[in-house]
XYZ file of C-alpha atoms in Angstrom:
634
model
C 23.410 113.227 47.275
C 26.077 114.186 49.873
C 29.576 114.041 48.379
C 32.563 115.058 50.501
C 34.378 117.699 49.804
C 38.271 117.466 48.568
C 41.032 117.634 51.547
C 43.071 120.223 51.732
C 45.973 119.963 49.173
C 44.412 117.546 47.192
C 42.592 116.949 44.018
C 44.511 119.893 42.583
C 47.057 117.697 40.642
C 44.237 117.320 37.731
C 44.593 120.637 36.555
C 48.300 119.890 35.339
C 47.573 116.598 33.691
C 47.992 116.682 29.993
C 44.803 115.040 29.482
C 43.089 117.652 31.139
C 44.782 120.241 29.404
C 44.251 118.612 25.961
C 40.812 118.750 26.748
C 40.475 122.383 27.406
C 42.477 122.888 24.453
C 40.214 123.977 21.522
C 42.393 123.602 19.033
C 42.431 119.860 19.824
C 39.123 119.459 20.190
C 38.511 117.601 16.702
C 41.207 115.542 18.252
C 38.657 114.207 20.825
C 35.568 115.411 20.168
C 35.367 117.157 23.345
C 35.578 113.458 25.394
C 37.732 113.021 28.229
C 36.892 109.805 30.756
C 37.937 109.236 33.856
C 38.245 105.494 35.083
C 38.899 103.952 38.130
C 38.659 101.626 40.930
C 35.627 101.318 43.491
C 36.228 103.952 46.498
C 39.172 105.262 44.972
C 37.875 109.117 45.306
C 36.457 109.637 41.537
C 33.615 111.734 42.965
C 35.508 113.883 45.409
C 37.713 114.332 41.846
C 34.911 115.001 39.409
C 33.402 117.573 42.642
C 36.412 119.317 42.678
C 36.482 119.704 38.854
C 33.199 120.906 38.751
C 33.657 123.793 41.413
C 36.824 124.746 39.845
C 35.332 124.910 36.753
C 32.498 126.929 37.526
C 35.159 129.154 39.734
C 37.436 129.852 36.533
C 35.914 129.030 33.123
C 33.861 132.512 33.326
C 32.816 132.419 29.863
C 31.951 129.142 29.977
C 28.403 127.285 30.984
C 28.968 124.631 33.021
C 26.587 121.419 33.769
C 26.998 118.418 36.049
C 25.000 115.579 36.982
C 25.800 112.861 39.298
C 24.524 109.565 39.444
C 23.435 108.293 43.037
C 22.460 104.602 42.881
C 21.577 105.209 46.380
C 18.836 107.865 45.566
C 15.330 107.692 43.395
C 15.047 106.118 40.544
C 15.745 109.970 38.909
C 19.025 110.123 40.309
C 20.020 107.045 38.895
C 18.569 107.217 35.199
C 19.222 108.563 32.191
C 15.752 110.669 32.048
C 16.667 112.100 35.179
C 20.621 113.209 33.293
C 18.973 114.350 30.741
C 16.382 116.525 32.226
C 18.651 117.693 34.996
C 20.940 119.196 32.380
C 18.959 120.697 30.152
C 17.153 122.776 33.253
C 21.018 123.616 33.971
C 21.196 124.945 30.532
C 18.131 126.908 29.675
C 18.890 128.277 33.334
C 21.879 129.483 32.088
C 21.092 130.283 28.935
C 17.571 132.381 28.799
C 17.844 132.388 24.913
C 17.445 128.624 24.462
C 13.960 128.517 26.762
C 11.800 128.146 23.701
C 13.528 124.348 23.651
C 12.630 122.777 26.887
C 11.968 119.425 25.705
C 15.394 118.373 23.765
C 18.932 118.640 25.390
C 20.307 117.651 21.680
C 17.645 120.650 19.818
C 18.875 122.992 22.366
C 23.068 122.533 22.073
C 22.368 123.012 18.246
C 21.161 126.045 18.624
C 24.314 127.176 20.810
C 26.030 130.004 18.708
C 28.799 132.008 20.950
C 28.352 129.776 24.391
C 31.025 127.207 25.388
C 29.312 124.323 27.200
C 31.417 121.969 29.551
C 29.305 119.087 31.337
C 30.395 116.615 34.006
C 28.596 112.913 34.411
C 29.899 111.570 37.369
C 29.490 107.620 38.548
C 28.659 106.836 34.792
C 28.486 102.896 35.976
C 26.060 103.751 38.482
C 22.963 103.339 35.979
C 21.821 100.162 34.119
C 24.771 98.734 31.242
C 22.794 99.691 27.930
C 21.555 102.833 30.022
C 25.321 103.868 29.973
C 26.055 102.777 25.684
C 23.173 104.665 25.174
C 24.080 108.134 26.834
C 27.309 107.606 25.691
C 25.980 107.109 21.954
C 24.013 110.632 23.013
C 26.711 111.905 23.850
C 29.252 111.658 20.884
C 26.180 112.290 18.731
C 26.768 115.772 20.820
C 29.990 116.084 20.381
C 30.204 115.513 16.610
C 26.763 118.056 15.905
C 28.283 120.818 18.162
C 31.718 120.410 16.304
C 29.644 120.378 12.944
C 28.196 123.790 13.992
C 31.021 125.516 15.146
C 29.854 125.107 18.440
C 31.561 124.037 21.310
C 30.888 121.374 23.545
C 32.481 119.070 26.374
C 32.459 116.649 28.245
C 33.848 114.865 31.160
C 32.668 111.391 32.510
C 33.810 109.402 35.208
C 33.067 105.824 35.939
C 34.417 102.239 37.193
C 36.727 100.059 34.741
C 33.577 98.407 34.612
C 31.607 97.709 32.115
C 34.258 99.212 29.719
C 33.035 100.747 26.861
C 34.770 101.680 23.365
C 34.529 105.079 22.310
C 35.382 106.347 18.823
C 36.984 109.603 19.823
C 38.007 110.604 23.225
C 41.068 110.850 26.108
C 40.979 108.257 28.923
C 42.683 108.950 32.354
C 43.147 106.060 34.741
C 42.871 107.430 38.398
C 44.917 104.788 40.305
C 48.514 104.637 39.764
C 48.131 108.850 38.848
C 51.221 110.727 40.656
C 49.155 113.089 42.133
C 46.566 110.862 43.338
C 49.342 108.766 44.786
C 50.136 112.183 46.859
C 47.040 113.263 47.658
C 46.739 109.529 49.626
C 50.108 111.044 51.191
C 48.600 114.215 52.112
C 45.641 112.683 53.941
C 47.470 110.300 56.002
C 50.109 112.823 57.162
C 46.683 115.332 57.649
C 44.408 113.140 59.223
C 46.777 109.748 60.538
C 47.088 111.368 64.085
C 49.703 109.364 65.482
C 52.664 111.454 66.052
C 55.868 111.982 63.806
C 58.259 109.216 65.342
C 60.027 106.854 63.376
C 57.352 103.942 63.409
C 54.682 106.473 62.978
C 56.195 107.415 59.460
C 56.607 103.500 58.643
C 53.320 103.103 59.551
C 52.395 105.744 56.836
C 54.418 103.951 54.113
C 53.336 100.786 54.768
C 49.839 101.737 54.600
C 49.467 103.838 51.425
C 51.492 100.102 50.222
C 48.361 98.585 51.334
C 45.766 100.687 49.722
C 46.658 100.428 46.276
C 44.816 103.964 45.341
C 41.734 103.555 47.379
C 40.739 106.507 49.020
C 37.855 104.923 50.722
C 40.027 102.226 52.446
C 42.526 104.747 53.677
C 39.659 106.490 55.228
C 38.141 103.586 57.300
C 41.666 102.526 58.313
C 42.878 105.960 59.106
C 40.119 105.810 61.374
C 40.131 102.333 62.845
C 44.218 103.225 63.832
C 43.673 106.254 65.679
C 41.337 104.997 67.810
C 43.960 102.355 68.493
C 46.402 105.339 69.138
C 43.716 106.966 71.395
C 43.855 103.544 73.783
C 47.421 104.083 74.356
C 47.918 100.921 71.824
C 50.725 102.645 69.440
C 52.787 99.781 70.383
C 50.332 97.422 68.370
C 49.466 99.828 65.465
C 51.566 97.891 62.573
C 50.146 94.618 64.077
C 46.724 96.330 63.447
C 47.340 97.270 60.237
C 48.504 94.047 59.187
C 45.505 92.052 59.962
C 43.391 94.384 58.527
C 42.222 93.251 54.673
C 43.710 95.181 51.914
C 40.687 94.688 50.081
C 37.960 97.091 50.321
C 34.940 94.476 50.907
C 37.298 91.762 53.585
C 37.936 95.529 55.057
C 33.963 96.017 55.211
C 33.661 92.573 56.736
C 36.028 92.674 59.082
C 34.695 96.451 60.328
C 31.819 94.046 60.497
C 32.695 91.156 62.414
C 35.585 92.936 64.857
C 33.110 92.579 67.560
C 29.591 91.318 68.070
C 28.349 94.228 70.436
C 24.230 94.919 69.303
C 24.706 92.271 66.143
C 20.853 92.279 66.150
C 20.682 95.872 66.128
C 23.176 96.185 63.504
C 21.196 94.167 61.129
C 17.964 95.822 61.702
C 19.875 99.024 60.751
C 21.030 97.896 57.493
C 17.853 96.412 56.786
C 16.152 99.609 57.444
C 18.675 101.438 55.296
C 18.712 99.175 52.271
C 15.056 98.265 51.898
C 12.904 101.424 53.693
C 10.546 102.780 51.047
C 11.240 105.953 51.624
C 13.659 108.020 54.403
C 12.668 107.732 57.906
C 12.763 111.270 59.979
C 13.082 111.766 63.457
C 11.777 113.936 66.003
C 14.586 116.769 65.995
C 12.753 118.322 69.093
C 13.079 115.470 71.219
C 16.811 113.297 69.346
C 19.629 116.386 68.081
C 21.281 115.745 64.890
C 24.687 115.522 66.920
C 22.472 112.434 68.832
C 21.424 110.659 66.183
C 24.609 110.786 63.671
C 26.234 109.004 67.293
C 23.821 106.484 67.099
C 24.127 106.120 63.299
C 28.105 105.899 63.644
C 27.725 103.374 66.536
C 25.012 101.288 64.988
C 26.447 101.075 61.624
C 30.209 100.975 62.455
C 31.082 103.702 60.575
C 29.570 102.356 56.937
C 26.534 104.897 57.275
C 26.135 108.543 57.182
C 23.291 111.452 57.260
C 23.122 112.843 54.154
C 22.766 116.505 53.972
C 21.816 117.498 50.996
C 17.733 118.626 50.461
C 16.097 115.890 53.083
C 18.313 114.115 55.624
C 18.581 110.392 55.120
C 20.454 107.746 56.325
C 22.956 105.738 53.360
C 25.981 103.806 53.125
C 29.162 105.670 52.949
C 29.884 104.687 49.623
C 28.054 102.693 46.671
C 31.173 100.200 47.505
C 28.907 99.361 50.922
C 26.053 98.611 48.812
C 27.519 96.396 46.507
C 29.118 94.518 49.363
C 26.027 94.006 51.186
C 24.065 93.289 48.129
C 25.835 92.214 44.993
C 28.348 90.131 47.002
C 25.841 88.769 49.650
C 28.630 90.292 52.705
C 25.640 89.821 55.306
C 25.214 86.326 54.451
C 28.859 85.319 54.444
C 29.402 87.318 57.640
C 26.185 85.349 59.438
C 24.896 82.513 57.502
C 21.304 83.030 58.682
C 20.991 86.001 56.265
C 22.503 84.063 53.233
C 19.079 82.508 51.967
C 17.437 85.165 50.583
C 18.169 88.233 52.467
C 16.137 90.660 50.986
C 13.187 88.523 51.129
C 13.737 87.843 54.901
C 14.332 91.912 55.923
C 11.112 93.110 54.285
C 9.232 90.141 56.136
C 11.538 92.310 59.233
C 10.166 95.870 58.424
C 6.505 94.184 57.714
C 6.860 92.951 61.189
C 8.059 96.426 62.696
C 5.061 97.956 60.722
C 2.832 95.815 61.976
C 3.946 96.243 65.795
C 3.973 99.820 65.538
C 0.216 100.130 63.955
C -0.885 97.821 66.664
C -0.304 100.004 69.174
C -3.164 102.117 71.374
C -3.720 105.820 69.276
C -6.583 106.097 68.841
C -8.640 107.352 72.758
C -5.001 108.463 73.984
C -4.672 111.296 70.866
C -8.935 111.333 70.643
C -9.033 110.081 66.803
C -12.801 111.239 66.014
C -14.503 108.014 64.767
C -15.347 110.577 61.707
C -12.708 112.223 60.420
C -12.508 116.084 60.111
C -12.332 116.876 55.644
C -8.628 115.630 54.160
C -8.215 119.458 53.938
C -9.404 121.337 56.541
C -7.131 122.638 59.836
C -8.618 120.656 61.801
C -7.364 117.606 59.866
C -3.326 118.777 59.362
C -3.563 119.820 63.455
C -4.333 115.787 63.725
C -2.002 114.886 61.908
C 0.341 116.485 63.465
C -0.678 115.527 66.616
C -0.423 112.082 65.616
C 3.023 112.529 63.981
C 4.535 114.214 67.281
C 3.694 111.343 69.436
C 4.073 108.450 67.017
C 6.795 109.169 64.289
C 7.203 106.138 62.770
C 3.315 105.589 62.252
C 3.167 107.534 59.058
C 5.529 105.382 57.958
C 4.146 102.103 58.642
C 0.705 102.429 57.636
C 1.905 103.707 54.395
C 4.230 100.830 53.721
C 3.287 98.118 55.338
C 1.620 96.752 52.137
C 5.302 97.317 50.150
C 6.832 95.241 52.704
C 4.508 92.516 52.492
C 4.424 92.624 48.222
C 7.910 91.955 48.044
C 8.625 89.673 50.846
C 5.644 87.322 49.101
C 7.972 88.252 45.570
C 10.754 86.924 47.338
C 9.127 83.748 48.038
C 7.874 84.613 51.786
C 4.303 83.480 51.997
C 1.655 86.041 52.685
C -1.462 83.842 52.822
C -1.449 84.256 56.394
C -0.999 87.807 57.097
C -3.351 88.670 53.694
C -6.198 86.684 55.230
C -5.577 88.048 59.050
C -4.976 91.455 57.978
C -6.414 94.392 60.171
C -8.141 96.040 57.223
C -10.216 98.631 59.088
C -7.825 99.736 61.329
C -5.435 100.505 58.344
C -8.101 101.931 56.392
C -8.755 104.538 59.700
C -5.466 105.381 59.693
C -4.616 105.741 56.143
C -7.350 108.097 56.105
C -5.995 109.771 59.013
C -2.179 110.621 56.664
C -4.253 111.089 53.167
C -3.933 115.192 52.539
C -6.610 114.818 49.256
C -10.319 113.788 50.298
C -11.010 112.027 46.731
C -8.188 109.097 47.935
C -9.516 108.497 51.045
C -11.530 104.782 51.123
C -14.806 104.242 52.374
C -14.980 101.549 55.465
C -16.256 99.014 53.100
C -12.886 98.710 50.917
C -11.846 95.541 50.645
C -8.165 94.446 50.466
C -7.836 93.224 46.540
C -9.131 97.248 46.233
C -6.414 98.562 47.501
C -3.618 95.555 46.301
C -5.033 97.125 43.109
C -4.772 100.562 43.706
C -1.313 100.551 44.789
C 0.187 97.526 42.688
C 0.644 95.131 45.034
C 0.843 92.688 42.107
C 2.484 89.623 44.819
C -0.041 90.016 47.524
C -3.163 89.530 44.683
C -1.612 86.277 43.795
C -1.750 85.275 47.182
C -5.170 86.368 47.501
C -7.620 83.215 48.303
C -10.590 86.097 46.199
C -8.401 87.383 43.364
C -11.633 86.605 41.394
C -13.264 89.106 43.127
C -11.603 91.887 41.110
C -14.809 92.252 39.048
C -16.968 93.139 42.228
C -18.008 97.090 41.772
C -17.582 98.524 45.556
C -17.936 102.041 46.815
C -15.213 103.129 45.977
C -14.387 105.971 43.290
C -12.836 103.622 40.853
C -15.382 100.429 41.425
C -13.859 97.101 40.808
C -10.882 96.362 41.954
C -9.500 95.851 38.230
C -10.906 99.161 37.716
C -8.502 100.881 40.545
C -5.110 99.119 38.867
C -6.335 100.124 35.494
C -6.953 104.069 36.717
C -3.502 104.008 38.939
C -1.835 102.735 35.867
C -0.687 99.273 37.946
C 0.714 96.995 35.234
C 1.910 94.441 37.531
C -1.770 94.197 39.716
C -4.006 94.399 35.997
C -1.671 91.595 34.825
C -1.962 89.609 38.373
C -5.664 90.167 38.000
C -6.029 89.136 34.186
C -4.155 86.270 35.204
C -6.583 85.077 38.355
C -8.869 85.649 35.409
C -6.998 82.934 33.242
C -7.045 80.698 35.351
C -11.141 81.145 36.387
C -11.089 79.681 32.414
C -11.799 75.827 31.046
C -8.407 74.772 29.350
C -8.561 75.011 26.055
C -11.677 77.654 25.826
C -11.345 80.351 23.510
C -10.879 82.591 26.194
C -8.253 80.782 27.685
C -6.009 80.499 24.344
C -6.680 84.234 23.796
C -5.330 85.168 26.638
C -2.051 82.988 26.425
C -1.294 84.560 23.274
C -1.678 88.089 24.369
C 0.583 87.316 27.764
C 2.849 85.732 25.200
C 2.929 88.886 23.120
C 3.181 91.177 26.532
C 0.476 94.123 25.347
C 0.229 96.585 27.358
C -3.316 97.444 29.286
C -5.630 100.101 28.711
C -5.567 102.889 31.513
C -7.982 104.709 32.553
C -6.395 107.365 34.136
C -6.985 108.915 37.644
C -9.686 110.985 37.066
C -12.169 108.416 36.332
C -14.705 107.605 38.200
C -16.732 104.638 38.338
C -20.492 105.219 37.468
C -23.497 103.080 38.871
C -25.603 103.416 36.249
C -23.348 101.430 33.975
C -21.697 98.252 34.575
C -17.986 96.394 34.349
C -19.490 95.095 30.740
C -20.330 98.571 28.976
C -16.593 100.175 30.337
C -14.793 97.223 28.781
C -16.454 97.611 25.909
C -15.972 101.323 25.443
C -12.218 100.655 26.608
C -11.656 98.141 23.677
C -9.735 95.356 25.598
C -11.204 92.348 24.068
C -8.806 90.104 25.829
C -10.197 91.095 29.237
C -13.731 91.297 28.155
C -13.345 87.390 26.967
C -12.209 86.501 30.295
C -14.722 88.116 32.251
C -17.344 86.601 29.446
C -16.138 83.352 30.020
C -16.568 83.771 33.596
C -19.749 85.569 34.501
C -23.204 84.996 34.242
C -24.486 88.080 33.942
C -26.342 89.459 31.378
C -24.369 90.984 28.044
C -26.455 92.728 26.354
C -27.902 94.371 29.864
C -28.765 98.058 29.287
C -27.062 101.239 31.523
C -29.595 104.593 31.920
C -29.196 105.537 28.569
C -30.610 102.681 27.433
C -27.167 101.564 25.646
C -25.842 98.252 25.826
C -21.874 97.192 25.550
C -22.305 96.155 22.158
C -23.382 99.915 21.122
C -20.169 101.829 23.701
C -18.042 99.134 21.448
C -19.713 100.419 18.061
C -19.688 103.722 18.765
C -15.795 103.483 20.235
C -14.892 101.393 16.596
C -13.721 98.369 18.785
C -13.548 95.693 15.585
C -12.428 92.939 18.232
C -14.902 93.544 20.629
C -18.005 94.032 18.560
C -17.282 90.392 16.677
C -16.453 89.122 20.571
C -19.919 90.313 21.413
C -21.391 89.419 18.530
C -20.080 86.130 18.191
C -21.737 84.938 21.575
C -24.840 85.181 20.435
C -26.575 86.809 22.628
C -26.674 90.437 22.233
C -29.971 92.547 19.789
C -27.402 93.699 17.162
C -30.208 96.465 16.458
C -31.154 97.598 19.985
C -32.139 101.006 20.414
C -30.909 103.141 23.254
C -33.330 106.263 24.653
C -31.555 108.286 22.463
C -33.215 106.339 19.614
C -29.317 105.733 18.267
C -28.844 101.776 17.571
C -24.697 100.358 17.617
C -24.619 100.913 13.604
C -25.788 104.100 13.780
C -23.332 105.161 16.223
C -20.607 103.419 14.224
C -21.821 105.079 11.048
C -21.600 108.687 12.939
C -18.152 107.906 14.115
C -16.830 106.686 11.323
C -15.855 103.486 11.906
C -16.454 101.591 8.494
C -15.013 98.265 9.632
C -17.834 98.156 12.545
C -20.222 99.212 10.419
C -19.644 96.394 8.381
C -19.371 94.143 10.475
C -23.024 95.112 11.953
C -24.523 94.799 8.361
C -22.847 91.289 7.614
C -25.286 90.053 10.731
C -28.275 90.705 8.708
C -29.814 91.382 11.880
C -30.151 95.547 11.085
C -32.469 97.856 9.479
């Protein structure tokens, strides 16, 4: 997460603010439990603050340890998640403190066993996370604050957020950003910094009457600072207070109007900000053949100024500010700019960046870069040299074949049909190719995958629904996992086992045992069994004798209800489903089998071991009963 350093002369008015001070004080801390909170409004500067705090801390407070995470709703899933706080500062800690490395699973275990260390921690963009994500970190973290105070220890903390949602806490000092003297002059500082249009008369009026306009918002000074001196650099100081009176004083009408000012590459413009909002994962680009200096040119032209290169760990392109975001998002500013883009916008880009996927993989690679129809091993030199090769000459591919799926998924969540491209899909090609990028041998696919495989796999939960053969999900192919049900249950796919139980469902007769069954247990939202990824799918049993073993009776009922096949068919070991259920102590599933009528309750497998006596040498007295009450054992 790239956060911009503080301008010169500014930031430093926090030190002197009583609230700070009372912080640091320790003999208030039972005053405030070591809380101090730092509010304010969208784009007002709160990170550059909390930065600043956080380096100066670390500068002076020598005997101190001192944390900080910050929230980036723009980043992974970790950066924006309480897990990811958590485990972030405790890694911080034990870093810092060797002693406490026998605790490196508990942030709260590991500040009650501080003794002589002072801890001060920083949270910044508290709002940035999920609503009950933020009550329960700040529950955490006055649980902190009270144990550490209990032990003699000390411990603080300082969070900064939006008014928004506003939360009570029992103990604690609150300090408002906007409105703050010395944020009031930093603003002042800036403009008579960065405002570079002369000293005259107008050129100071022009000052006042814009830090009027910006009510405490940083981020609005910036863009307009910005928008008036290229206006000065035309020669147009004449018009400057004209300019800055049309321009919105509110940070989003400023973000539309930065927008709308002109309609030079509209199309390209909303490509980009597709691209940026709803890629998978960062695009790169060559930085052989396009410089950084290049492409942060294109980035400022193509984005007017709301987009940046991060430069923190991997480059990326994202919005200046969360503020962009939530404008183009939350407040739908795309589809009141262009009313084209107001029905379902995010539906209608990934159906874009399918489409740019699609073009891209459809393109000639394969005799012009000598693809071998049979790849060199996932692992060998020969294999990282090709993809290299392929990388240097097509970029983006990588990319495309990797995602093209993802874009697909959710456009078809977002209620753009996918019947057509599912059923015209070029599956081999994309099977080459993802072959081609895979860097482990045991994921690569054999040429026979089929599509629901894969949907499976990689829980493409929107795109089996749309499947015309979602049925199919019981078919064993040659793959490591076998069925297609199989793969979602390894990967751990929730979303594509429940799509598939649900094609299931609807395979039933309304009304069949089966079919009520499975309503209840949707209704009750169990979770599947997993297999994990290190299964792999053996021949010499089939689908029947792994559900059985696995215990889910619910699934087992469906496919019962469904197949033909034989139940009580025997693998190489002679052993049937209803003896991998015995011998697992699966109560459910060994009445579901037995109930059908139709399995030899006393079949012996090569082993000469029958389902009770497998039961019996597990210990599963409710199965052996069970097998007894038949009357059909010796």
């Amino acid at each position: 997460m790239t956060i911009k350093n503080a301008h010169a002369k500014t930031c430093k008015w926090l030190l002197k603010r009583s609230e700070y001070l009372d912080w640091l004080d320790a003999d208030k801390l039972k005053e405030h439990d070591g809380f101090l909170w730092i509010r304010g409004k969208p784009g007002t500067g709160k990170s550059t603050l909390m930065k600043f705090a956080v380096v100066h801390a670390r500068k002076t407070m020598k005997g101190k340890v001192v944390i900080a995470f910050f929230f980036n709703a723009r980043g992974e899933a970790i950066e924006k998640s309480t897990v990811g706080t958590y485990r972030s500062l405790l890694l911080q800690l034990l870093e810092r403190l060797p002693a406490l490395r026998c605790i490196f699973d508990s942030f709260e275990r590991a500040i009650k066993l501080l003794t002589k260390s002072s801890v001060v921690c920083f949270i910044d963009a508290l709002d940035e996370c999920e609503e009950q994500q933020i009550r329960e970190i700040i529950q955490f973290f006055e649980h902190i604050g009270e144990l550490a105070i209990s032990a003699g220890n000390s411990f603080r903390i300082c969070l900064s957020s939006r008014h928004y949602p506003y939360i009570t806490i029992r103990k604690g000092l609150g300090l408002v950003l906007e409105g703050q003297e010395g944020h009031t002059q930093d603003i002042a500082n800036y403009l008579e910094s960065e405002l570079k249009i002369g000293q005259s008369k107008i050129a100071h009026q022009i000052r006042i009457e814009l830090q009027a306009k910006a009510s405490g918002v940083f981020m609005w000074v910036a863009l307009v600072v910005g928008i008036l001196n290229k206006e000065h650099d035309r020669g147009r100081m004449h018009a400057l207070r004209r300019r800055l009176q049309e321009i919105p004083g509110d940070l989003h009408d400023l973000f539309r109007d930065i927008l709308t000012r002109d309609s030079h590459n509209k199309d390209e413009l909303v490509l980009c900000i597709q691209w940026m909002l709803f890629a998978k994962q960062p695009l790169r680009w060559d930085h052989d053949e396009i410089t950084e200096d290049v492409i942060m040119r294109f980035i400022l032209n193509s984005f007017k100024g709301l987009a940046e290169i991060t430069t923190f760990k991997l480059s990326k392109v994202q919005s200046i500010h969360e503020s962009v975001r939530d404008f183009l998002l939350k407040e739908d500013g795309l589809g009141n700019i262009w009313p084209n883009l107001r029905s379902n916008f995010q539906g209608q880009s990934h159906e874009r960046l399918k489409h740019c996927c699609l073009t891209y993989m459809s393109m000639n690679m394969f005799f012009p870069l000598r693809i071998p129809e049979s790849l060199p091993k996932a692992t060998s030199q020969h294999a990282t040299d090709l993809r290299k090769s392929v990388t240097d000459t097509f970029p983006f591919l990588e990319y495309a074949v990797q995602n093209v799926l993802h874009h697909a998924d959710v456009a078809e969540g977002n209620g753009i049909a996918q019947e057509t491209f599912v059923r015209s899909f070029s599956l081999n090609r994309w099977i080459k190719l993802d072959n081609l990028f895979e860097r482990h041998e045991v994921r690569r696919h054999t040429d026979k995958m089929s599509l629901l495989y894969i949907l499976g796999e990689r829980n493409m939960s929107n795109l089996i629904k749309a499947h015309p053969s979602a049925l199919s999900c019981l078919e064993v192919e040659e793959e490591r996992y076998g069925p297609p049900l199989f793969a979602a249950m390894a990967t751990g796919s929730k979303e594509a086992f429940q799509a598939f139980a649900e094609a299931l469902h609807r395979g039933q007769v309304t009304g069949s045992r089966p079919y009520e069954t499975y309503s209840q247990y949707f209704e009750n939202k169990n979770n599947p069994i997993y297999l994990g990824r290190d299964f792999n799918f053996s021949k010499r049993r089939d689908v029947l004798s792994y559900l059985a073993e696995l215990g889910n009776e619910i699934i087992l009922a469906l496919v019962l209800g469904l197949w033909k096949a034989n139940i009580d068919s025997k693998d190489y070991n002679g052993r049937t489903p209803l003896s991998w259920a015995a011998a697992s102590g699966h109560e459910a599933v060994v009445k579901l089998l037995i109930d059908t009528g139709k399995v030899d309750v006393d079949s012996m497998d090569s082993a000469g071991e029958t389902p009770l006596s497998r039961a019996a040498s597990s210990g599963h007295e409710a199965v052996v009963k069970l097998l007894i009450d038949t009357g059909k054992v010796d």
